[in-house]
Tab-separated table of C-alpha atoms in Angstrom:
chain	number	residue	atom	x	y	z
A	1	UNK	CA	60.580	109.870	151.217
A	2	UNK	CA	60.706	106.810	149.833
A	3	UNK	CA	63.234	103.926	150.355
A	4	UNK	CA	63.840	100.808	147.786
A	5	UNK	CA	66.493	98.365	147.928
A	6	UNK	CA	67.795	100.311	151.038
A	7	UNK	CA	70.888	99.736	153.308
A	8	UNK	CA	72.839	101.021	156.311
A	9	UNK	CA	75.427	100.231	158.596
A	10	UNK	CA	74.604	101.699	162.203
A	11	UNK	CA	77.287	100.097	164.540
A	12	UNK	CA	76.867	96.798	163.943
A	13	UNK	CA	73.068	96.129	162.639
A	14	UNK	CA	72.551	96.565	159.144
A	15	UNK	CA	69.278	97.686	158.191
A	16	UNK	CA	67.756	96.502	155.441
A	17	UNK	CA	64.740	98.569	153.527
A	18	UNK	CA	63.314	96.711	150.327
A	19	UNK	CA	60.419	99.139	149.389
A	20	UNK	CA	58.800	101.897	151.295
A	21	UNK	CA	57.493	105.156	150.199
A	22	UNK	CA	56.277	107.597	152.933
A	23	UNK	CA	53.717	110.078	151.345
A	24	UNK	CA	53.189	114.022	152.137
A	25	UNK	CA	49.463	112.916	153.717
A	26	UNK	CA	50.581	109.604	155.298
A	27	UNK	CA	51.138	109.398	159.241
A	28	UNK	CA	52.391	106.120	160.353
A	29	UNK	CA	53.134	103.801	163.173
A	30	UNK	CA	56.483	101.043	163.322
A	31	UNK	CA	55.758	98.502	165.185
A	32	UNK	CA	58.047	95.963	166.133
A	33	UNK	CA	59.184	93.531	169.358
A	34	UNK	CA	62.652	94.323	171.587
A	35	UNK	CA	65.351	94.387	169.669
A	36	UNK	CA	63.328	94.895	166.020
A	37	UNK	CA	65.782	97.639	164.646
A	38	UNK	CA	62.587	100.002	165.640
A	39	UNK	CA	64.528	102.352	166.891
A	40	UNK	CA	67.987	102.484	164.184
A	41	UNK	CA	65.099	102.777	161.812
A	42	UNK	CA	64.349	106.003	163.899
A	43	UNK	CA	67.917	106.784	163.680
A	44	UNK	CA	67.761	105.875	159.545
A	45	UNK	CA	64.551	108.545	159.079
A	46	UNK	CA	66.190	111.516	160.911
A	47	UNK	CA	69.630	110.614	158.885
A	48	UNK	CA	68.038	110.922	155.477
A	49	UNK	CA	67.112	113.702	153.031
A	50	UNK	CA	64.471	114.851	155.470
A	51	UNK	CA	67.035	116.826	158.003
A	52	UNK	CA	66.008	120.445	159.229
A	53	UNK	CA	62.477	119.654	158.101
A	54	UNK	CA	62.552	116.280	161.016
A	55	UNK	CA	61.690	116.389	164.849
A	56	UNK	CA	63.033	113.577	166.392
A	57	UNK	CA	62.159	112.325	170.351
A	58	UNK	CA	63.567	108.784	172.138
A	59	UNK	CA	64.483	107.781	175.165
A	60	UNK	CA	68.170	107.678	174.123
A	61	UNK	CA	67.276	111.268	173.528
A	62	UNK	CA	66.727	111.719	176.878
A	63	UNK	CA	69.600	110.328	177.747
A	64	UNK	CA	72.034	113.009	175.899
A	65	UNK	CA	70.367	115.534	176.919
A	66	UNK	CA	71.394	114.125	180.424
A	67	UNK	CA	75.076	113.146	179.637
A	68	UNK	CA	75.528	117.064	178.312
A	69	UNK	CA	74.471	118.127	181.812
A	70	UNK	CA	76.841	115.765	182.823
A	71	UNK	CA	79.738	116.903	181.026
A	72	UNK	CA	79.070	120.627	181.564
A	73	UNK	CA	78.161	119.833	185.971
A	74	UNK	CA	80.869	121.998	188.053
A	75	UNK	CA	79.956	121.035	191.431
A	76	UNK	CA	83.325	120.087	191.922
A	77	UNK	CA	84.587	123.441	190.931
A	78	UNK	CA	81.214	125.776	193.549
A	79	UNK	CA	80.912	125.928	197.102
A	80	UNK	CA	77.920	124.773	196.493
A	81	UNK	CA	75.942	122.907	193.395
A	82	UNK	CA	75.002	123.343	190.436
A	83	UNK	CA	72.024	123.030	189.439
A	84	UNK	CA	73.118	123.152	185.331
A	85	UNK	CA	70.689	124.254	182.414
A	86	UNK	CA	67.208	125.230	183.615
A	87	UNK	CA	63.906	124.819	182.283
A	88	UNK	CA	63.881	128.422	181.055
A	89	UNK	CA	67.334	127.952	179.631
A	90	UNK	CA	65.970	125.493	177.717
A	91	UNK	CA	62.327	125.818	175.786
A	92	UNK	CA	61.444	129.471	174.985
A	93	UNK	CA	58.013	128.739	176.169
A	94	UNK	CA	57.565	126.954	179.742
A	95	UNK	CA	53.470	126.935	179.271
A	96	UNK	CA	54.066	125.162	176.171
A	97	UNK	CA	51.516	122.456	175.575
A	98	UNK	CA	52.001	120.830	178.707
A	99	UNK	CA	52.422	123.458	180.510
A	100	UNK	CA	55.562	123.330	182.427
A	101	UNK	CA	55.399	126.719	184.048
A	102	UNK	CA	55.711	125.379	187.489
A	103	UNK	CA	59.358	123.837	186.883
A	104	UNK	CA	61.044	126.263	184.535
A	105	UNK	CA	63.440	127.414	187.285
A	106	UNK	CA	64.436	123.728	187.710
A	107	UNK	CA	67.603	121.921	186.565
A	108	UNK	CA	67.306	119.536	183.994
A	109	UNK	CA	69.096	117.190	186.032
A	110	UNK	CA	66.182	117.910	188.750
A	111	UNK	CA	63.642	116.629	185.998
A	112	UNK	CA	61.764	113.586	185.612
A	113	UNK	CA	61.732	110.969	183.093
A	114	UNK	CA	58.395	112.113	182.038
A	115	UNK	CA	58.735	115.967	182.374
A	116	UNK	CA	62.611	115.340	180.523
A	117	UNK	CA	60.049	113.712	177.611
A	118	UNK	CA	57.706	116.927	177.114
A	119	UNK	CA	60.747	118.887	177.175
A	120	UNK	CA	62.209	117.360	174.298
A	121	UNK	CA	59.152	117.785	172.389
A	122	UNK	CA	58.428	120.799	173.546
A	123	UNK	CA	62.293	121.822	172.358
A	124	UNK	CA	61.458	119.635	168.817
A	125	UNK	CA	57.673	121.786	168.300
A	126	UNK	CA	59.347	125.173	168.705
A	127	UNK	CA	61.382	124.066	165.315
A	128	UNK	CA	58.187	123.670	163.301
A	129	UNK	CA	59.027	120.401	161.842
A	130	UNK	CA	57.090	119.079	159.126
A	131	UNK	CA	58.113	115.489	160.058
A	132	UNK	CA	57.873	114.715	163.516
A	133	UNK	CA	59.178	111.059	164.834
A	134	UNK	CA	58.099	109.789	168.510
A	135	UNK	CA	59.709	107.625	169.391
A	136	UNK	CA	57.245	105.739	172.405
A	137	UNK	CA	56.017	108.645	173.470
A	138	UNK	CA	53.792	107.873	175.791
A	139	UNK	CA	55.726	105.492	177.920
A	140	UNK	CA	57.178	107.586	181.319
A	141	UNK	CA	53.718	110.172	180.739
A	142	UNK	CA	51.351	110.670	183.679
A	143	UNK	CA	48.004	110.572	182.538
A	144	UNK	CA	46.912	113.993	182.554
A	145	UNK	CA	49.837	114.483	180.328
A	146	UNK	CA	48.668	111.213	177.389
A	147	UNK	CA	45.911	113.302	177.067
A	148	UNK	CA	47.293	115.976	176.276
A	149	UNK	CA	50.210	114.405	174.079
A	150	UNK	CA	47.384	112.187	172.459
A	151	UNK	CA	45.682	115.237	171.546
A	152	UNK	CA	48.299	116.909	170.169
A	153	UNK	CA	49.092	114.671	167.618
A	154	UNK	CA	45.814	114.967	167.050
A	155	UNK	CA	46.084	118.398	165.942
A	156	UNK	CA	49.712	118.096	164.188
A	157	UNK	CA	48.258	115.927	161.824
A	158	UNK	CA	45.878	117.583	161.610
A	159	UNK	CA	47.415	120.777	160.187
A	160	UNK	CA	49.604	118.901	157.562
A	161	UNK	CA	52.225	117.392	160.154
A	162	UNK	CA	53.784	113.934	159.310
A	163	UNK	CA	53.714	112.198	161.962
A	164	UNK	CA	55.726	109.485	162.919
A	165	UNK	CA	55.434	107.510	166.026
A	166	UNK	CA	57.755	104.138	166.753
A	167	UNK	CA	55.638	101.977	169.583
A	168	UNK	CA	55.315	99.040	171.792
A	169	UNK	CA	52.369	98.950	172.207
A	170	UNK	CA	49.011	98.506	169.890
A	171	UNK	CA	46.471	100.714	171.894
A	172	UNK	CA	49.329	103.688	171.406
A	173	UNK	CA	48.399	103.665	167.552
A	174	UNK	CA	46.176	107.101	166.577
A	175	UNK	CA	43.295	107.334	165.180
A	176	UNK	CA	44.533	109.528	162.862
A	177	UNK	CA	47.527	107.118	161.453
A	178	UNK	CA	46.698	105.706	158.873
A	179	UNK	CA	49.819	103.005	157.633
A	180	UNK	CA	51.316	101.089	159.489
A	181	UNK	CA	55.570	99.915	158.955
A	182	UNK	CA	56.712	96.339	160.395
A	183	UNK	CA	60.177	95.458	161.625
A	184	UNK	CA	61.267	92.159	162.097
A	185	UNK	CA	64.813	91.594	162.262
A	186	UNK	CA	66.640	95.196	161.345
A	187	UNK	CA	64.594	94.181	158.122
A	188	UNK	CA	61.688	96.076	157.291
A	189	UNK	CA	59.036	93.194	156.322
A	190	UNK	CA	55.500	94.894	155.816
A	191	UNK	CA	54.833	98.024	154.836
A	192	UNK	CA	50.668	99.255	154.269
A	193	UNK	CA	47.780	100.767	155.037
A	194	UNK	CA	46.675	100.217	158.608
A	195	UNK	CA	43.835	97.654	158.763
A	196	UNK	CA	45.540	95.572	156.232
A	197	UNK	CA	48.948	95.163	158.330
A	198	UNK	CA	47.008	94.866	161.886
A	199	UNK	CA	44.538	92.057	160.105
A	200	UNK	CA	47.763	89.762	158.998
A	201	UNK	CA	49.404	86.937	159.988
A	202	UNK	CA	52.518	88.107	160.812
A	203	UNK	CA	51.632	90.637	163.498
A	204	UNK	CA	49.361	88.439	165.202
A	205	UNK	CA	51.827	85.726	165.256
A	206	UNK	CA	53.350	88.375	167.363
A	207	UNK	CA	51.222	89.849	169.545
A	208	UNK	CA	50.757	87.883	173.269
A	209	UNK	CA	53.062	86.428	175.719
A	210	UNK	CA	52.405	82.802	174.534
A	211	UNK	CA	55.364	81.126	176.697
A	212	UNK	CA	54.825	79.100	180.262
A	213	UNK	CA	56.615	81.210	183.076
A	214	UNK	CA	57.957	77.994	185.072
A	215	UNK	CA	56.982	76.947	189.353
A	216	UNK	CA	59.993	77.519	190.823
A	217	UNK	CA	61.781	80.606	190.177
A	218	UNK	CA	65.412	80.158	189.747
A	219	UNK	CA	66.799	80.598	194.046
A	220	UNK	CA	63.471	81.355	195.172
A	221	UNK	CA	63.872	78.345	198.071
A	222	UNK	CA	66.739	80.489	199.690
A	223	UNK	CA	65.095	83.769	201.694
A	224	UNK	CA	65.366	85.188	205.184
A	225	UNK	CA	61.811	85.840	206.630
A	226	UNK	CA	63.053	87.466	209.906
A	227	UNK	CA	62.138	91.223	209.305
A	228	UNK	CA	58.632	91.697	209.780
A	229	UNK	CA	58.222	95.851	209.083
A	230	UNK	CA	60.920	96.821	205.805
A	231	UNK	CA	59.614	100.009	206.420
A	232	UNK	CA	58.904	103.001	208.963
A	233	UNK	CA	58.844	106.699	207.775
A	234	UNK	CA	57.344	108.956	209.617
A	235	UNK	CA	56.759	112.373	209.244
A	236	UNK	CA	59.210	112.552	206.533
A	237	UNK	CA	59.900	116.094	204.240
A	238	UNK	CA	62.806	116.796	201.697
A	239	UNK	CA	63.479	119.242	199.420
A	240	UNK	CA	66.414	120.183	196.297
A	241	UNK	CA	67.471	123.971	196.533
A	242	UNK	CA	64.302	125.383	196.606
A	243	UNK	CA	62.148	123.012	195.160
A	244	UNK	CA	59.955	120.823	198.219
A	245	UNK	CA	59.195	117.583	196.934
A	246	UNK	CA	57.890	115.432	199.435
A	247	UNK	CA	55.923	116.789	202.687
A	248	UNK	CA	54.552	114.621	205.793
A	249	UNK	CA	55.460	111.213	204.487
A	250	UNK	CA	54.007	108.710	207.149
A	251	UNK	CA	54.423	104.988	205.632
A	252	UNK	CA	54.795	101.970	207.193
A	253	UNK	CA	55.388	98.938	204.975
A	254	UNK	CA	55.389	94.776	206.367
A	255	UNK	CA	56.675	92.237	204.223
A	256	UNK	CA	54.936	90.838	201.265
A	257	UNK	CA	52.256	94.181	201.674
A	258	UNK	CA	53.223	95.023	197.972
A	259	UNK	CA	52.211	98.633	196.758
A	260	UNK	CA	51.999	100.788	193.987
A	261	UNK	CA	52.886	104.003	194.076
A	262	UNK	CA	50.751	106.471	192.045
A	263	UNK	CA	51.293	110.250	191.091
A	264	UNK	CA	51.999	112.790	188.346
A	265	UNK	CA	55.034	113.522	186.652
A	266	UNK	CA	57.508	115.439	189.128
A	267	UNK	CA	54.945	114.629	193.127
A	268	UNK	CA	57.945	113.103	193.903
A	269	UNK	CA	57.582	108.990	193.685
A	270	UNK	CA	61.436	108.834	192.501
A	271	UNK	CA	62.625	110.657	194.807
A	272	UNK	CA	60.071	108.528	197.600
A	273	UNK	CA	62.271	105.365	196.330
A	274	UNK	CA	65.991	106.722	196.385
A	275	UNK	CA	65.008	107.463	200.131
A	276	UNK	CA	64.971	103.479	200.287
A	277	UNK	CA	67.311	102.274	197.954
A	278	UNK	CA	70.292	104.879	199.775
A	279	UNK	CA	70.410	106.959	197.166
A	280	UNK	CA	68.923	109.991	198.495
A	281	UNK	CA	71.698	111.745	201.064
A	282	UNK	CA	68.714	114.421	202.396
A	283	UNK	CA	66.885	111.272	203.992
A	284	UNK	CA	69.506	111.777	206.817
A	285	UNK	CA	68.283	113.005	209.651
A	286	UNK	CA	64.457	111.506	209.475
A	287	UNK	CA	62.367	109.537	211.560
A	288	UNK	CA	62.825	106.186	209.140
A	289	UNK	CA	64.227	102.471	209.481
A	290	UNK	CA	64.833	100.669	207.125
A	291	UNK	CA	64.869	96.772	207.227
A	292	UNK	CA	65.736	97.503	211.349
A	293	UNK	CA	68.175	99.766	210.883
A	294	UNK	CA	66.875	103.949	212.174
A	295	UNK	CA	68.291	106.187	209.432
A	296	UNK	CA	71.530	107.202	211.267
A	297	UNK	CA	72.199	105.118	213.079
A	298	UNK	CA	75.703	104.107	211.700
A	299	UNK	CA	74.018	102.274	209.089
A	300	UNK	CA	76.433	101.178	205.522
A	301	UNK	CA	74.006	101.922	202.262
A	302	UNK	CA	74.901	98.270	201.680
A	303	UNK	CA	73.214	97.043	204.741
A	304	UNK	CA	70.398	98.415	203.094
A	305	UNK	CA	71.128	97.605	199.464
A	306	UNK	CA	71.468	94.245	200.001
A	307	UNK	CA	67.520	93.689	201.250
A	308	UNK	CA	66.572	96.371	197.517
A	309	UNK	CA	66.522	95.232	194.224
A	310	UNK	CA	65.214	98.278	191.444
A	311	UNK	CA	65.024	98.508	188.077
A	312	UNK	CA	64.483	102.862	187.199
A	313	UNK	CA	65.310	104.575	183.862
A	314	UNK	CA	68.180	106.061	186.421
A	315	UNK	CA	69.915	103.203	186.610
A	316	UNK	CA	69.523	102.115	182.873
A	317	UNK	CA	71.121	105.692	182.491
A	318	UNK	CA	73.629	104.726	184.660
A	319	UNK	CA	74.294	101.637	183.591
A	320	UNK	CA	76.780	102.373	181.189
A	321	UNK	CA	80.532	99.791	181.728
A	322	UNK	CA	80.608	96.936	178.472
A	323	UNK	CA	80.302	93.618	179.353
A	324	UNK	CA	78.638	91.263	178.700
A	325	UNK	CA	74.837	90.580	179.796
A	326	UNK	CA	75.278	88.041	181.925
A	327	UNK	CA	77.334	89.773	183.883
A	328	UNK	CA	74.892	92.683	184.122
A	329	UNK	CA	72.591	90.359	185.444
A	330	UNK	CA	75.159	88.404	187.366
A	331	UNK	CA	75.893	92.035	189.248
A	332	UNK	CA	73.038	91.892	190.764
A	333	UNK	CA	73.833	89.789	193.371
A	334	UNK	CA	76.456	92.212	194.676
A	335	UNK	CA	74.628	95.512	193.805
A	336	UNK	CA	77.791	96.864	191.720
A	337	UNK	CA	77.375	98.326	188.229
A	338	UNK	CA	79.794	95.962	186.702
A	339	UNK	CA	81.079	92.333	187.827
A	340	UNK	CA	83.861	93.085	190.729
A	341	UNK	CA	83.800	89.880	192.329
A	342	UNK	CA	84.093	85.922	190.751
A	343	UNK	CA	80.043	85.027	190.818
A	344	UNK	CA	79.538	81.858	192.324
A	345	UNK	CA	78.534	78.166	189.803
A	346	UNK	CA	75.630	78.791	191.946
A	347	UNK	CA	74.710	81.867	190.921
A	348	UNK	CA	76.153	81.392	187.345
A	349	UNK	CA	73.331	78.344	187.296
A	350	UNK	CA	70.598	81.080	187.889
A	351	UNK	CA	71.371	83.783	185.581
A	352	UNK	CA	71.765	81.207	182.582
A	353	UNK	CA	68.087	80.105	184.414
A	354	UNK	CA	66.487	83.746	184.381
A	355	UNK	CA	68.131	84.331	180.879
A	356	UNK	CA	66.195	81.645	179.472
A	357	UNK	CA	63.139	82.350	180.570
A	358	UNK	CA	63.068	85.840	179.400
A	359	UNK	CA	64.764	84.811	175.980
A	360	UNK	CA	67.919	86.706	175.811
A	361	UNK	CA	70.374	83.306	176.309
A	362	UNK	CA	70.978	83.421	172.946
A	363	UNK	CA	72.772	86.529	173.514
A	364	UNK	CA	74.906	85.873	176.952
A	365	UNK	CA	78.144	87.056	175.820
A	366	UNK	CA	76.436	89.817	173.439
A	367	UNK	CA	77.664	93.601	175.216
A	368	UNK	CA	74.833	94.521	177.049
A	369	UNK	CA	75.482	98.324	175.128
A	370	UNK	CA	74.616	96.419	171.994
A	371	UNK	CA	71.371	94.908	173.216
A	372	UNK	CA	68.148	97.709	172.802
A	373	UNK	CA	66.884	100.106	175.053
A	374	UNK	CA	63.636	97.428	175.659
A	375	UNK	CA	65.968	94.215	176.408
A	376	UNK	CA	68.351	96.114	178.417
A	377	UNK	CA	64.989	96.763	180.819
A	378	UNK	CA	64.150	93.823	180.199
A	379	UNK	CA	67.777	92.328	181.505
A	380	UNK	CA	67.700	95.206	184.486
A	381	UNK	CA	64.636	93.260	185.349
A	382	UNK	CA	65.599	89.879	186.169
A	383	UNK	CA	68.988	91.670	187.502
A	384	UNK	CA	67.641	92.987	190.224
A	385	UNK	CA	64.768	89.489	190.932
A	386	UNK	CA	68.192	87.575	190.763
A	387	UNK	CA	68.791	87.863	194.741
A	388	UNK	CA	64.563	87.170	195.131
A	389	UNK	CA	64.759	90.632	197.581
A	390	UNK	CA	63.140	92.030	200.415
A	391	UNK	CA	61.982	94.848	198.470
A	392	UNK	CA	61.966	94.973	194.833
A	393	UNK	CA	62.146	98.733	193.719
A	394	UNK	CA	59.910	98.453	189.935
A	395	UNK	CA	60.324	101.576	189.008
A	396	UNK	CA	58.309	102.246	185.325
A	397	UNK	CA	60.155	98.437	184.681
A	398	UNK	CA	57.510	97.996	181.564
A	399	UNK	CA	59.501	101.349	179.339
A	400	UNK	CA	60.734	100.504	176.491
A	401	UNK	CA	58.978	96.363	176.528
A	402	UNK	CA	56.959	95.280	173.848
A	403	UNK	CA	53.703	93.707	174.011
A	404	UNK	CA	55.130	89.856	174.487
A	405	UNK	CA	57.905	91.114	177.073
A	406	UNK	CA	55.489	93.058	179.102
A	407	UNK	CA	52.490	89.985	179.139
A	408	UNK	CA	55.988	87.542	180.588
A	409	UNK	CA	57.687	90.441	183.291
A	410	UNK	CA	53.707	91.419	184.602
A	411	UNK	CA	53.579	88.047	185.039
A	412	UNK	CA	56.726	86.623	186.395
A	413	UNK	CA	56.654	90.045	188.945
A	414	UNK	CA	53.024	88.381	190.401
A	415	UNK	CA	54.663	85.091	190.720
A	416	UNK	CA	57.804	86.607	193.025
A	417	UNK	CA	54.786	88.681	194.830
A	418	UNK	CA	52.906	85.167	195.458
A	419	UNK	CA	55.264	82.555	195.760
A	420	UNK	CA	58.043	84.271	197.335
A	421	UNK	CA	58.811	86.511	200.597
A	422	UNK	CA	60.120	89.437	198.144
A	423	UNK	CA	57.657	93.250	198.407
A	424	UNK	CA	56.898	94.822	195.058
A	425	UNK	CA	57.002	98.224	195.064
A	426	UNK	CA	55.707	99.584	191.684
A	427	UNK	CA	55.211	103.156	190.069
A	428	UNK	CA	53.533	103.198	186.369
A	429	UNK	CA	51.540	105.689	184.626
A	430	UNK	CA	49.963	102.703	182.921
A	431	UNK	CA	45.994	100.983	183.965
A	432	UNK	CA	46.831	98.462	182.302
A	433	UNK	CA	49.783	97.371	183.529
A	434	UNK	CA	48.871	96.093	186.462
A	435	UNK	CA	49.653	93.366	188.773
A	436	UNK	CA	47.482	91.620	189.963
A	437	UNK	CA	49.412	90.559	193.743
A	438	UNK	CA	49.505	94.342	195.164
A	439	UNK	CA	46.135	95.928	197.210
A	440	UNK	CA	47.709	98.471	198.038
A	441	UNK	CA	48.289	102.424	197.065
A	442	UNK	CA	49.967	105.112	198.324
A	443	UNK	CA	49.003	108.010	195.975
A	444	UNK	CA	50.966	111.430	196.197
A	445	UNK	CA	48.858	114.428	196.051
A	446	UNK	CA	51.390	117.782	194.246
A	447	UNK	CA	51.075	120.500	196.697
A	448	UNK	CA	52.927	124.001	196.770
A	449	UNK	CA	54.958	122.454	200.303
A	450	UNK	CA	55.115	119.239	198.957
A	451	UNK	CA	53.551	115.979	197.948
A	452	UNK	CA	51.164	114.713	200.747
A	453	UNK	CA	50.783	110.771	200.991
A	454	UNK	CA	47.619	109.045	201.225
A	455	UNK	CA	47.155	105.244	201.508
A	456	UNK	CA	44.428	102.896	200.873
A	457	UNK	CA	43.203	99.355	199.082
A	458	UNK	CA	43.204	98.731	195.465
């Protein structure tokens, strides 16, 4: 596969490849910052003359799969919930490399992000492609699955499948990757051997965050300190259909008592967070008190949501309103998908300051939907932070972020935890993505009756 003076328009973007040849005995990593065009380049590669010989897995593919399940959902016409396509119907062998046998009877729409990524990889491998393009494949995977994927990539390379990894993290470059392509502003500016690219000045200029986190975060001075115990759960158990997710979870969180929530894919981390964010109806009838409101005693979901900021893959999937980047950010003041209330001058001023902090001020009037996946994630993170909520729920916040933006966001979150009244609830499978202010951990242990919780100090 060879590109010479190649240009392709995708929506309003033009991908330019001056000169790049991918030989069958080479395996490549594609690197670049958020918004540089990495994922668009992946789409160019899959639409080239490779045709059916090329497999492709990305977060966009995950979203397309879930959107198809949503379109085919007949729950409104049935006297029961439509579970949709089952895992065992979507792939031929649930045992596979990731062994999804334990979820073979589960509907795709009930799977975690990590489980869906694994499912799509298995689906593509069933086609026995000559080329396999994996866009950020490690993101969302638990530690065991990351190791399985690492070994799978090695086996595929040794069996002469050409691997192309589209990555934000240098550490995710597999040792058997021989070559690197570097893209900037939708243009492939460097191609060559692994060592030559990693030692180049162009690459080293963008490796780490070199800016400064402001001493005073916008809007920090007006915070309410009246509620001491934010979460009080006692023997909480959750099931979906025949699937038992959580079992006897007892957990109390006080103000500024930051927690990391840990557990393998499918252990119920996102379900637990949805209980807190008032997005899980199964929590009614359980012994749960949030911000002083006992569940089921007449509180509205807005009584809860006013105290919460949230970023997750589910929110990113659901935020499909075509409005400006600034308005998406401002919607965080009102807990809405879309902006339906006229923001105050003070809120607009704070929103502008947040966009300047994360380097997206120049795109403030752009449509949110035009941003790259990583840029969208940046906007949703500061949207969650903008009102300085009592609880900030961070469900894999760094998914899709490049190295520079990841370092910046982790510093911002640590600053917020140290200087504000916001309590962080943080989920991440990446050991390197730690926030020093978080000193507590809730570990979810899967069992046949649902995951059990264990609390410890970090």
